[in-house]
Short mmCIF file of N, CA and C in Angstrom, two decimals:
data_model
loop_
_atom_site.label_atom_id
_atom_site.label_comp_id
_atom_site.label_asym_id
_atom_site.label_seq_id
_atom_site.Cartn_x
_atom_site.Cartn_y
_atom_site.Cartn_z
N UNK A 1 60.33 110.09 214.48
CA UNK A 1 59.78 110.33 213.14
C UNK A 1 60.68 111.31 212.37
N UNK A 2 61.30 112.15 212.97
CA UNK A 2 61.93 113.65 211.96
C UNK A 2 63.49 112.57 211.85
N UNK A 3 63.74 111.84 212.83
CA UNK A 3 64.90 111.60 212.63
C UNK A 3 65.09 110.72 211.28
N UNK A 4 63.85 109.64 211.05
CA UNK A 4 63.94 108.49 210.10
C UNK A 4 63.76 109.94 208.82
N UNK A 5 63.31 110.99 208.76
CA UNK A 5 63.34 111.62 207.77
C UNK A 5 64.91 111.93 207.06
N UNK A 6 65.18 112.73 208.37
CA UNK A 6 66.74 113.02 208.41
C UNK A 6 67.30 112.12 207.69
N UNK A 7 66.90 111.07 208.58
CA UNK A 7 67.92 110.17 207.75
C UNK A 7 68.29 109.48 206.06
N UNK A 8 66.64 109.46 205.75
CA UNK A 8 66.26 109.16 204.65
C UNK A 8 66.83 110.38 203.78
N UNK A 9 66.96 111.67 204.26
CA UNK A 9 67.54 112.54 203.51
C UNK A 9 68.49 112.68 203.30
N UNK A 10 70.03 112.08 203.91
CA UNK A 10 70.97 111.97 203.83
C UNK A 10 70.96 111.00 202.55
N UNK A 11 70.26 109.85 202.52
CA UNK A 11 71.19 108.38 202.32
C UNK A 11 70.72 109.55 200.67
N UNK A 12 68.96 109.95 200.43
CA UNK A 12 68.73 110.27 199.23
C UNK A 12 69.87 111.31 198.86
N UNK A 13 70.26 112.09 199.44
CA UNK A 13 71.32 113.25 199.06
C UNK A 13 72.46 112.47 198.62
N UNK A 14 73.03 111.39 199.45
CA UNK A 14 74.19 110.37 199.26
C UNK A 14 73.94 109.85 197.77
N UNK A 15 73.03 109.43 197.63
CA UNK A 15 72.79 108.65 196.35
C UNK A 15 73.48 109.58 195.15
N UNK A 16 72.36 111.04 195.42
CA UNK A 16 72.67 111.61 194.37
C UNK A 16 73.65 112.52 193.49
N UNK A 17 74.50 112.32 194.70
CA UNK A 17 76.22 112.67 194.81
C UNK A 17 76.86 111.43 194.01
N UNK A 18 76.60 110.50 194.41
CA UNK A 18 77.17 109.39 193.73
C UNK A 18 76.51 109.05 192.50
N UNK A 19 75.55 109.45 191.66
CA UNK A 19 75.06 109.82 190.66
C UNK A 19 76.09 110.19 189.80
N UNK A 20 76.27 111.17 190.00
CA UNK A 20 76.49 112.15 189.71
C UNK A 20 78.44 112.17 189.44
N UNK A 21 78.82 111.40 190.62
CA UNK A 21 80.00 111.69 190.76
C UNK A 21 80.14 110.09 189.33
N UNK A 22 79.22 109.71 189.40
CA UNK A 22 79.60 108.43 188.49
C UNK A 22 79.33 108.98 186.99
N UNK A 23 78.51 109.87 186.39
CA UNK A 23 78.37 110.31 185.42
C UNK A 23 79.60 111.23 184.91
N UNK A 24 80.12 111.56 185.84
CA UNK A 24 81.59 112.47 185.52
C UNK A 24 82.39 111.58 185.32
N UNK A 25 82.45 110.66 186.09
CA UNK A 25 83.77 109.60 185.08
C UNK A 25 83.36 108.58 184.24
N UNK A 26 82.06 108.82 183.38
CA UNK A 26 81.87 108.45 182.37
C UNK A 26 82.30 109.39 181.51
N UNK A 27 81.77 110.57 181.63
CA UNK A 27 82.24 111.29 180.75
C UNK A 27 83.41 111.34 180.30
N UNK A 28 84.72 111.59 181.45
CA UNK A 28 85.70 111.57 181.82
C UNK A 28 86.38 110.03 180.45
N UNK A 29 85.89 108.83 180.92
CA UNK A 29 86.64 107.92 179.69
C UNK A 29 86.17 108.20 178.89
N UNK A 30 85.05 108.75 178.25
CA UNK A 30 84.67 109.11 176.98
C UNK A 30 85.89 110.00 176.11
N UNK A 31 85.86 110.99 177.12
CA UNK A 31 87.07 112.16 176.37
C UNK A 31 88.13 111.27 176.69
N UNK A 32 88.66 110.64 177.44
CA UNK A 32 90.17 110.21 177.06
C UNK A 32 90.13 108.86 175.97
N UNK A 33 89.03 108.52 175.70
CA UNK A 33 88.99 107.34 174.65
C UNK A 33 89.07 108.06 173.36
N UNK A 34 88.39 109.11 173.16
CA UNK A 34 87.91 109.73 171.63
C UNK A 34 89.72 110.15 170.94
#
C-alpha cells in the first residue's frame, strides 16, 4: 500500500516538472518570436 503511494507520488511530482518545464519553453518562443 505505501509503496503504490510512493509511487503515485513520483509519477504526480514527474508530471509536474514536466508542466512546468513545458511552460518555460513556451515562454521561451514567445520572447524569441516578439
Amino acid at each position: 500500500h505505501m509503496r503504490i503511494d510512493e509511487e503515485y507520488a513520483r509519477k504526480l511530482e514527474a508530471k509536474e516538472q514536466e508542466a512546468e518545464r513545458l511552460d518555460g519553453a513556451q515562454q521561451d518562443e514567445e520572447a524569441n518570436n516578439s
